[in-house]
Short mmCIF file of C-alpha atoms in Angstrom, two decimals:
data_model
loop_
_atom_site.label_atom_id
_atom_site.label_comp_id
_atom_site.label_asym_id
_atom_site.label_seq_id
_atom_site.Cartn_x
_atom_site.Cartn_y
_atom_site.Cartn_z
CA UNK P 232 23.96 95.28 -269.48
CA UNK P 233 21.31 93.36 -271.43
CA UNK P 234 19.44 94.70 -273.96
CA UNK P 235 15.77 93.88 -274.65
CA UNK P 236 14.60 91.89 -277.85
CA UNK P 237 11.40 92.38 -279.11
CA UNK P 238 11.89 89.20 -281.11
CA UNK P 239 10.99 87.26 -277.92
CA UNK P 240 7.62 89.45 -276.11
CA UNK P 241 4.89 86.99 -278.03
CA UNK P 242 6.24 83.80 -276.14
CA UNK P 243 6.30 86.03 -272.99
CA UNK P 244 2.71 87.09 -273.36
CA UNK P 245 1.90 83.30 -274.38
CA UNK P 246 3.68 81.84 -271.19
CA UNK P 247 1.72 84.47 -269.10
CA UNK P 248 -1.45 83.74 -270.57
CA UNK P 249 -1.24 80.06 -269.88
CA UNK P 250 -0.54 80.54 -266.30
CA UNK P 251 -3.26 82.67 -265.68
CA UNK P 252 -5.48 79.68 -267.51
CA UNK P 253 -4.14 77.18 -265.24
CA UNK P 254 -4.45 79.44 -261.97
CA UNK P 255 -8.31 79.64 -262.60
CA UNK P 256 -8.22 75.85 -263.29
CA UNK P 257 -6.55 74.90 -260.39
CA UNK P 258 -9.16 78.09 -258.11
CA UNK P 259 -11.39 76.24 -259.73
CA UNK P 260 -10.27 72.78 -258.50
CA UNK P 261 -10.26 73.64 -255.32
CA UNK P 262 -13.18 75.76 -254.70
CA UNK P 263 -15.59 73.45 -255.93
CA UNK P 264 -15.31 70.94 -253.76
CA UNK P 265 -15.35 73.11 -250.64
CA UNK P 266 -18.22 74.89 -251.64
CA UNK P 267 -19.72 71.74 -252.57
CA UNK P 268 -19.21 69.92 -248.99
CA UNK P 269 -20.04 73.18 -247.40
CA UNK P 270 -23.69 73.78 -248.84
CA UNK P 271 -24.40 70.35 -247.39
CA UNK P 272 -25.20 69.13 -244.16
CA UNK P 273 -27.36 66.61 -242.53
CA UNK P 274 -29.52 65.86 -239.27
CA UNK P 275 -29.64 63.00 -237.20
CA UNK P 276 -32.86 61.62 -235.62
CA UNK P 277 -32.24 62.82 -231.81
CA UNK P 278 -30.63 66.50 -233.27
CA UNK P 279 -32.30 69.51 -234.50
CA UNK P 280 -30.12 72.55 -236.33
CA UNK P 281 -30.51 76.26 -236.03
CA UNK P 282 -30.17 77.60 -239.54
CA UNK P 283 -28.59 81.12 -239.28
CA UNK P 284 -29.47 83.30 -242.80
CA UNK P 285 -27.25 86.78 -242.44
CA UNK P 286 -28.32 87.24 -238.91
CA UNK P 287 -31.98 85.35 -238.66
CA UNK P 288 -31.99 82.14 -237.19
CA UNK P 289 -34.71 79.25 -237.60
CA UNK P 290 -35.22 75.81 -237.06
CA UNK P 291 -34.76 73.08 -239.30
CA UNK P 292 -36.33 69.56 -237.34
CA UNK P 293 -36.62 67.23 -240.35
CA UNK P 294 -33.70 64.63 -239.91
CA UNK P 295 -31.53 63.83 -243.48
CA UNK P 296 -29.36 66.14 -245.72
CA UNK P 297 -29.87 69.71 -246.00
CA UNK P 298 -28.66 72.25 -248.06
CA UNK P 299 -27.42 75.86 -247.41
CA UNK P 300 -25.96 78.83 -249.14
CA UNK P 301 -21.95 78.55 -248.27
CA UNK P 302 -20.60 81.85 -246.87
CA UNK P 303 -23.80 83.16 -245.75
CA UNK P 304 -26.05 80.75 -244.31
CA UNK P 305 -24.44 78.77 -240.75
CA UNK P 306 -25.95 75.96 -239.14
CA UNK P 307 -25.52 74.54 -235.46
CA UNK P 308 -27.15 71.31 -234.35
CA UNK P 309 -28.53 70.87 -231.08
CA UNK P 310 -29.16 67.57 -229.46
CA UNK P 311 -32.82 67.52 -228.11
CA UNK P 312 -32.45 64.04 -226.57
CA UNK P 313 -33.31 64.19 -222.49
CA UNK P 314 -29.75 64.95 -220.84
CA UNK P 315 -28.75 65.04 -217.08
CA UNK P 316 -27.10 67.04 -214.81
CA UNK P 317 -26.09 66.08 -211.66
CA UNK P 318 -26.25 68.23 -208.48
CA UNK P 319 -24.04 67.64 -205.23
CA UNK P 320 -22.19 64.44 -206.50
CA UNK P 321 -19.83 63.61 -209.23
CA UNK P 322 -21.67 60.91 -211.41
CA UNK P 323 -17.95 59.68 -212.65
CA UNK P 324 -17.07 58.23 -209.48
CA UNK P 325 -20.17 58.78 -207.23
CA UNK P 326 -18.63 60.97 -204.91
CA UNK P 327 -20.34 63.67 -202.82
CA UNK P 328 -19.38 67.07 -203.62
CA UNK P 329 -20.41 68.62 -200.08
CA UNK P 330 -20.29 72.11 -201.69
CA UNK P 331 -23.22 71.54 -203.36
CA UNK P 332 -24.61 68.88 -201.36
CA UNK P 333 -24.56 70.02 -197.52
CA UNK P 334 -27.40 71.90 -196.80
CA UNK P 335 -29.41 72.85 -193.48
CA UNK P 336 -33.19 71.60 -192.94
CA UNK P 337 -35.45 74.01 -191.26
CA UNK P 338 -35.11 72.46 -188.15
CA UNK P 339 -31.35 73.72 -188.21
CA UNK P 340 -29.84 70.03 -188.99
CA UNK P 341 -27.43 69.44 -191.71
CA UNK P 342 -28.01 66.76 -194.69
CA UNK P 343 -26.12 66.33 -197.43
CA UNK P 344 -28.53 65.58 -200.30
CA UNK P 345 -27.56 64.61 -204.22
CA UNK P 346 -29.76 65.35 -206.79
CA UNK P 347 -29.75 64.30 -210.50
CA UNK P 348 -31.69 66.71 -213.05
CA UNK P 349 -33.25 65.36 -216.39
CA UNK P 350 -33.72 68.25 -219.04
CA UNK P 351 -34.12 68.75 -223.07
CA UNK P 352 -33.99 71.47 -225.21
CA UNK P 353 -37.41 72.88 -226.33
CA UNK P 354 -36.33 75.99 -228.37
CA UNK P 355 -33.36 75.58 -230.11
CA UNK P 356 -33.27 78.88 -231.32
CA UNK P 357 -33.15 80.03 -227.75
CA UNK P 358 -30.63 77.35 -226.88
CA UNK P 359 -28.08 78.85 -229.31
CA UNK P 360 -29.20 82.56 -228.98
CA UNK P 361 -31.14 83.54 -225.77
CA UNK P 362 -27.75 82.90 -223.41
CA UNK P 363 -24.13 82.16 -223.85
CA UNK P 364 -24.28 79.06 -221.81
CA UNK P 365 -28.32 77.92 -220.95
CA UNK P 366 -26.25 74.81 -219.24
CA UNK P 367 -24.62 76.54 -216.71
CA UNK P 368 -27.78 78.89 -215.98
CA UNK P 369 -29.98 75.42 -215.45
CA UNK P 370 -27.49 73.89 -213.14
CA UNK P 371 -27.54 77.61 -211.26
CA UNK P 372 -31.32 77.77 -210.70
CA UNK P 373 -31.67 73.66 -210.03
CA UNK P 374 -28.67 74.87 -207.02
CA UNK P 375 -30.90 78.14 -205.63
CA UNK P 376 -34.22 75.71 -205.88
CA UNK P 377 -33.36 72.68 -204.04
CA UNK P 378 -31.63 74.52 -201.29
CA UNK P 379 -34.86 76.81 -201.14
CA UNK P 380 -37.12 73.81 -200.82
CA UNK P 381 -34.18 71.54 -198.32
CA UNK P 382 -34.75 74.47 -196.03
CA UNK P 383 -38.25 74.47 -196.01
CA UNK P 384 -38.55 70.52 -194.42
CA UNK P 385 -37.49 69.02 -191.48
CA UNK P 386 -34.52 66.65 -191.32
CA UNK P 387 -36.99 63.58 -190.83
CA UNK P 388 -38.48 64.14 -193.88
CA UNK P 389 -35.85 64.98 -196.15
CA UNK P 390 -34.32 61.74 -195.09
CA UNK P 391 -37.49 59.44 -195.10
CA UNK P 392 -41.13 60.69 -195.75
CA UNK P 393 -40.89 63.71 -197.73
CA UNK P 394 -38.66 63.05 -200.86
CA UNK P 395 -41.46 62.70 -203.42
CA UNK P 396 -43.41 66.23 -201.95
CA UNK P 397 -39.49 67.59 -202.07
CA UNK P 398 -39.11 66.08 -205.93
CA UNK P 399 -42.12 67.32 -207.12
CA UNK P 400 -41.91 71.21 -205.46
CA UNK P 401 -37.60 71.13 -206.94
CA UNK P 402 -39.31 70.03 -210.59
CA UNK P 403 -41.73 72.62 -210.34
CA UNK P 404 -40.12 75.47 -208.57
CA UNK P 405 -37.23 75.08 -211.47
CA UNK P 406 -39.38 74.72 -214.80
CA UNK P 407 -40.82 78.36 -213.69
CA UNK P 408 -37.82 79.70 -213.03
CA UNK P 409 -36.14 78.31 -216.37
CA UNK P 410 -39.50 79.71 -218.02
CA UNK P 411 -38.72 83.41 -216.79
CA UNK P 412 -35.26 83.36 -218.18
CA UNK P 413 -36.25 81.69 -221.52
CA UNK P 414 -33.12 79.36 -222.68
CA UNK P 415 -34.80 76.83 -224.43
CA UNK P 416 -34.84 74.26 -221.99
CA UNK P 417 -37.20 72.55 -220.09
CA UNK P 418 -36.97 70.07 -217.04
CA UNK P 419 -38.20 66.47 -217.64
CA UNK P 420 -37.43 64.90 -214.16
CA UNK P 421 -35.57 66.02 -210.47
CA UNK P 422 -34.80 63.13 -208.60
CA UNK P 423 -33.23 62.42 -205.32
CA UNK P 424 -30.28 60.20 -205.46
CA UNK P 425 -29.41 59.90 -202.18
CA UNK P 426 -29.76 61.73 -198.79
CA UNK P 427 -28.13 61.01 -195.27
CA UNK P 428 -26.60 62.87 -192.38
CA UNK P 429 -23.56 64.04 -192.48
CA UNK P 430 -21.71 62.06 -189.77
CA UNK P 431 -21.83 58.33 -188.89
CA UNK P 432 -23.20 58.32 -185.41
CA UNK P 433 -26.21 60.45 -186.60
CA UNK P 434 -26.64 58.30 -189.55
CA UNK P 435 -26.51 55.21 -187.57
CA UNK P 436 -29.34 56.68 -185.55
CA UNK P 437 -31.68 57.59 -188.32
CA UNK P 438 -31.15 53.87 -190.19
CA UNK P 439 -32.59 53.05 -186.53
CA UNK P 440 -35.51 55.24 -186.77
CA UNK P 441 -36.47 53.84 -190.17
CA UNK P 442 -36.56 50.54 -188.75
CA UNK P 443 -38.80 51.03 -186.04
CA UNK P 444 -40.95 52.57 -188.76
CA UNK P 445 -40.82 49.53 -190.77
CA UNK P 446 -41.36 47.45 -187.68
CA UNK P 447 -44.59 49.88 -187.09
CA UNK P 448 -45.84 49.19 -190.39
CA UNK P 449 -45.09 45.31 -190.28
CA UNK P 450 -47.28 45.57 -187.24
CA UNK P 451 -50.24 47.96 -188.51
CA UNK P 452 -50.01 45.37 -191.65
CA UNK P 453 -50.31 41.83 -189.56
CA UNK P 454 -53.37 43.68 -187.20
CA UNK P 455 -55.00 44.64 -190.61
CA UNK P 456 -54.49 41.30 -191.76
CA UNK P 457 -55.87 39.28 -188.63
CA UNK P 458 -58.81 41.80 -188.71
CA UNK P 459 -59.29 40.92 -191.94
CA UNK P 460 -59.59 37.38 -191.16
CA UNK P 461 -61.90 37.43 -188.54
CA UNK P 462 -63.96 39.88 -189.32
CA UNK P 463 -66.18 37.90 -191.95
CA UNK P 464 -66.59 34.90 -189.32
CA UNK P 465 -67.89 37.06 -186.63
CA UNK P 466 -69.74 39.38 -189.53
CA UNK P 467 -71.34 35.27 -190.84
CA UNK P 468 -72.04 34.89 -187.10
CA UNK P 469 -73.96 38.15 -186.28
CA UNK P 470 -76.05 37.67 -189.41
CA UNK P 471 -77.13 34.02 -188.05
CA UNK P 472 -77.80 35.27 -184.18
CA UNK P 473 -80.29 38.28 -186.07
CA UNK P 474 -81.69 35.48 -188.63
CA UNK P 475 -82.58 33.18 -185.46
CA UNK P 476 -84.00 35.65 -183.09
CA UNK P 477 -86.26 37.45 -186.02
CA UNK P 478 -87.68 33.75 -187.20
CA UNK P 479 -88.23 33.11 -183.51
CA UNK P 480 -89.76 36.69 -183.16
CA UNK P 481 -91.63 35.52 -185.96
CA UNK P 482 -92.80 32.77 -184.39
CA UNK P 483 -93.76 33.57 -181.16
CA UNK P 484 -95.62 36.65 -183.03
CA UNK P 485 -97.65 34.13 -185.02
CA UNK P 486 -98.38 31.87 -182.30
CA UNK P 487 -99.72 34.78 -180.18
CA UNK P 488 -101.77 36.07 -182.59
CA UNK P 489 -103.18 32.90 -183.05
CA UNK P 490 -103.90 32.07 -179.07
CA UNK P 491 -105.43 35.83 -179.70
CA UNK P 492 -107.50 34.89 -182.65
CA UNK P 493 -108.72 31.14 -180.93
CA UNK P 494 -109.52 33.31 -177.98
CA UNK P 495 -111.61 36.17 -179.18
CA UNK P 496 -113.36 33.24 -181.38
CA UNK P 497 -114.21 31.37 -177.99
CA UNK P 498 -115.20 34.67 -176.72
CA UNK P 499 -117.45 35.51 -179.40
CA UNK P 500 -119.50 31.81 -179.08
CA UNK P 501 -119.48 32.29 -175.39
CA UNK P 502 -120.87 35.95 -175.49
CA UNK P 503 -123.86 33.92 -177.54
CA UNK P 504 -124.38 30.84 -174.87
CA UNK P 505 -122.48 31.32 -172.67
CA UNK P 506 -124.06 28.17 -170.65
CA UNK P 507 -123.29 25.66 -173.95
CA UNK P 508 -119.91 27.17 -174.21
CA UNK P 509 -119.21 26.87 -170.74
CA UNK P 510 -120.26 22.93 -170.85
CA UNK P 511 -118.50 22.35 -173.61
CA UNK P 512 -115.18 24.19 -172.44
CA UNK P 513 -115.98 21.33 -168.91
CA UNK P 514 -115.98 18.41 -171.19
CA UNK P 515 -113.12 19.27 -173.30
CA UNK P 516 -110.86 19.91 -170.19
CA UNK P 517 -112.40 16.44 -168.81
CA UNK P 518 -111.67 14.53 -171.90
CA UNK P 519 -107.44 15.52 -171.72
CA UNK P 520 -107.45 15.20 -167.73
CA UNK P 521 -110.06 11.87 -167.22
CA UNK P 522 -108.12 9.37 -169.87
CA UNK P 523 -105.08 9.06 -167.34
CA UNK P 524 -106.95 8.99 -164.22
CA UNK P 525 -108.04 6.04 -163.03
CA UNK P 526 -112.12 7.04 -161.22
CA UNK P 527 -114.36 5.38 -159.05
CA UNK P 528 -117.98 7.50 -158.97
CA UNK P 529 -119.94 5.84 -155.63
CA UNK P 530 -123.08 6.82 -156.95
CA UNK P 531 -123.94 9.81 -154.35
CA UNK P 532 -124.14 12.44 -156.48
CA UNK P 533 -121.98 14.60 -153.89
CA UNK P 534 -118.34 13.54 -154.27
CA UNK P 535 -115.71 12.14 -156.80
CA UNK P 536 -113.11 9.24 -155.19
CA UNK P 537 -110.21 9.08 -156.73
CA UNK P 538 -108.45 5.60 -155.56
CA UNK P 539 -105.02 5.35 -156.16
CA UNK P 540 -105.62 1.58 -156.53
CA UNK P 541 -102.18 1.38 -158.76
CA UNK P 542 -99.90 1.52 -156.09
CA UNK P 543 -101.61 -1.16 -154.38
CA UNK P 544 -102.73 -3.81 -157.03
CA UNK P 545 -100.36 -2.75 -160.28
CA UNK P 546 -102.08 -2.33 -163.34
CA UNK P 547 -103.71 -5.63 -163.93
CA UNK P 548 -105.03 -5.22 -160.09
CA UNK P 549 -106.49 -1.69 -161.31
CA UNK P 550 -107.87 -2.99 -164.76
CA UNK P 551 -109.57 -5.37 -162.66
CA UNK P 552 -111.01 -3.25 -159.94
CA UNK P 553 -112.16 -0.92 -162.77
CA UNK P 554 -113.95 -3.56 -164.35
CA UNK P 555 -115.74 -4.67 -161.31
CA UNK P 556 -116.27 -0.90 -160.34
CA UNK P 557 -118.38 -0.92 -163.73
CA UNK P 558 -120.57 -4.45 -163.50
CA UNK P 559 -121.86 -3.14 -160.26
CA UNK P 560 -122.61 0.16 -161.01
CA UNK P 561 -124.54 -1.27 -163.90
CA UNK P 562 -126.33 -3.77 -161.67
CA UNK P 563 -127.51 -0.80 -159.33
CA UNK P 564 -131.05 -1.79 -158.01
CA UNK P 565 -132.11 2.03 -158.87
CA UNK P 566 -131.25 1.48 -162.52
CA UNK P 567 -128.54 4.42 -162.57
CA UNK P 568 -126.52 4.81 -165.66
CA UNK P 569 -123.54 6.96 -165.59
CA UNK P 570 -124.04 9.76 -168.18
CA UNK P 571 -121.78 10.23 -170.60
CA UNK P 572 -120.77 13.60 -172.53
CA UNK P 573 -118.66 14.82 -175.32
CA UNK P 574 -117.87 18.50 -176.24
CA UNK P 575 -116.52 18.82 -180.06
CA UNK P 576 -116.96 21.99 -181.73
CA UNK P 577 -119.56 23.77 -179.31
CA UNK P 578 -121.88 19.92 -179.90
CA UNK P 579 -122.37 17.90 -176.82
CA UNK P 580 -124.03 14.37 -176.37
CA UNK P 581 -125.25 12.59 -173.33
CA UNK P 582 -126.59 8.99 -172.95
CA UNK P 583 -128.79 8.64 -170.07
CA UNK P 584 -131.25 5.70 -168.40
CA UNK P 585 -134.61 5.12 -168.35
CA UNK P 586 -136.89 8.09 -167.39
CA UNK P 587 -137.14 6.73 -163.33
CA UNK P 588 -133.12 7.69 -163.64
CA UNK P 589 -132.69 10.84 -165.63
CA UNK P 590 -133.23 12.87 -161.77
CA UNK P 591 -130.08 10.68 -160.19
CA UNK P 592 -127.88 11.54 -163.64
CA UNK P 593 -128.81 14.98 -163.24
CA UNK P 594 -127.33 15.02 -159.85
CA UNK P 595 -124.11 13.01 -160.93
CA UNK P 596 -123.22 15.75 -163.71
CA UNK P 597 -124.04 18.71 -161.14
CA UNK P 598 -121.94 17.56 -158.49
CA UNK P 599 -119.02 16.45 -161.36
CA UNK P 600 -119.12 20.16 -162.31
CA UNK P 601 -118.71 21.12 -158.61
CA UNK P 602 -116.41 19.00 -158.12
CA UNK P 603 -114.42 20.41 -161.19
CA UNK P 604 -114.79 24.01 -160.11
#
């Protein structure tokens, strides 16, 4: 058995103290540096973090390094980029998942329709907080709301007219119902990858139908386009058939109005002498009618012969006869002179003999005006 010295308890105390100096060294060593790395953390440009202070969360959105209280304050970062999800198909390989995919139109026909769904996070807080997985509650309500609209169309138009109308009421119809749960998230885009029958004959016979649509619209487009064309030629034409018959309404207008006005002038002299105007009227009708006649006056008084001497002696024959005509009805024994008038502007003028002949020129312009009437 050994006995105890108490020669050697100061170098036991002295060892003991020095390890206890060199455990707090070495704590000391190594605590540092963790609490140092963990009171530090730092945000990227597309993340936000949820800073969690013994139970109360808040946002932190300023991107760099951050500092927290180790032990008692925990951060999470979020990534509030726009994300996807992708309903019906698997976007690794493309291939149609029909569970989610195959779906009946309201006109009891089956589609198969993929749909890919753009989202962010809005709330953070509510990301992390509001639901144990806002992700799979998202790609639950996108599900319920495009089957809910699918069913509300006709096969032709969820395969060809109606895919914007069916976007648009998907986008809609999920934002409110992602606003009634309250997750955080919000729904940027819904978009409709692809959408076909579900067998080949019956897809063979839709890709028909679209192309007699396309073949309509080809049509509807070259009509438009030929209308187009023509239009402004027969348009240019119209306007020139309406410009020509209103100046030649014009016209005629004018030149009535002025037949109108020349008459009710002649009227109004006439109404004042009417025997002048009547005279005058005579002599201007002569003047147009005697210059191309070719007139032999026997002297009677009673009658006017008209000799068509052209057709018998040509026109030097007729100039001749004329001018014989006139040397002997200047050489009558009686002394008669053929009386002479002019008519110009309601004035009239007549040369006559000697005084034995005025009664003999008398008669020759009376039975002239008979003859006339």
């Amino acid at each position: 058995m050994e006995t105890f010295d108490h020669s050697k308890k100061p170098k036991l105390n002295k060892i003991t103290g020095l390890l206890k100096k060199l455990g707090v060294i070495a704590v000391l060593v190594i605590a540092i540096p963790v609490i140092g790395i963990g009171s530090v953390y730092n945000i990227q440009e597309q993340e936000q973090a949820v800073l969690t202070t013994l139970g109360s969360a808040k946002t932190v959105a300023e991107p760099g390094l951050h500092f927290k209280i180790p032990f008692i304050q925990r951060v999470q970062k979020v990534n509030t980029t726009i994300q996807g999800v992708a309903i019906g198909y698997d976007p690794s390989d493309n291939q149609s998942e029909e569970a989610d995919s195959l779906m009946i139109t309201s006109d009891y026909n089956f589609v198969n329709v993929d749909f890919f769904v753009e989202y962010k996070v809005v709330d953070p807080v509510k990301a992390v907080y509001a639901s144990q997985d806002p992700f799979t509650i998202l790609q639950n309500i996108s599900r319920s709301c495009i089957r809910t609209v699918i069913g509300s169309y006709d096969v032709d138009s969820v395969l060809t007219t109606g895919k914007n109308e069916i976007q648009s009421r998907v986008k809609e119809m999920v934002m409110n119902k992602l606003e009634q749960h309250d997750v955080g998230l919000s729904v940027v885009n819904v978009t409709i990858q692809d959408s076909e029958p579900p067998t080949a004959e019956v897809m063979e016979a839709f890709k028909a139908v679209e192309t007699a649509k396309q073949d309509k619209e080809t049509a509807i487009n070259n009509a438009n386009k030929y209308r187009n064309e023509k239009l402004p030629e027969a348009t240019a034409q119209t306007d020139k058939i309406l410009q020509e018959a209103e100046s030649s309404k014009v016209q005629r207008v004018n030149e009535a109005n002025a037949e109108v006005a020349k008459f009710n002038a002649m009227y109004e002299e006439y109404s004042k002498n009417p025997e002048v105007t009547r005279k005058r009227m005579f002599y201007e009708a002569m003047e147009d009618v005697l210059p191309g006649m070719k007139v032999i006056i026997d002297g009677t008084g009673k009658t006017d012969t008209i000799l068509p001497l052209d057709s018998f002696t040509g026109a030097a024959g007729a100039a001749a006869s004329q001018d014989a005509g006139n040397n002997a009805t200047g050489q009558n024994s009686l002394g008669n002179s053929t009386g002479e008038r002019t008519g110009n502007d309601g004035k009239s003028g007549m040369k006559q003999g000697g005084s034995g002949t005025q009664s003999t020129g008398s008669q020759t312009d009376h039975g002239a005006e008979e003859a006339a009437e």
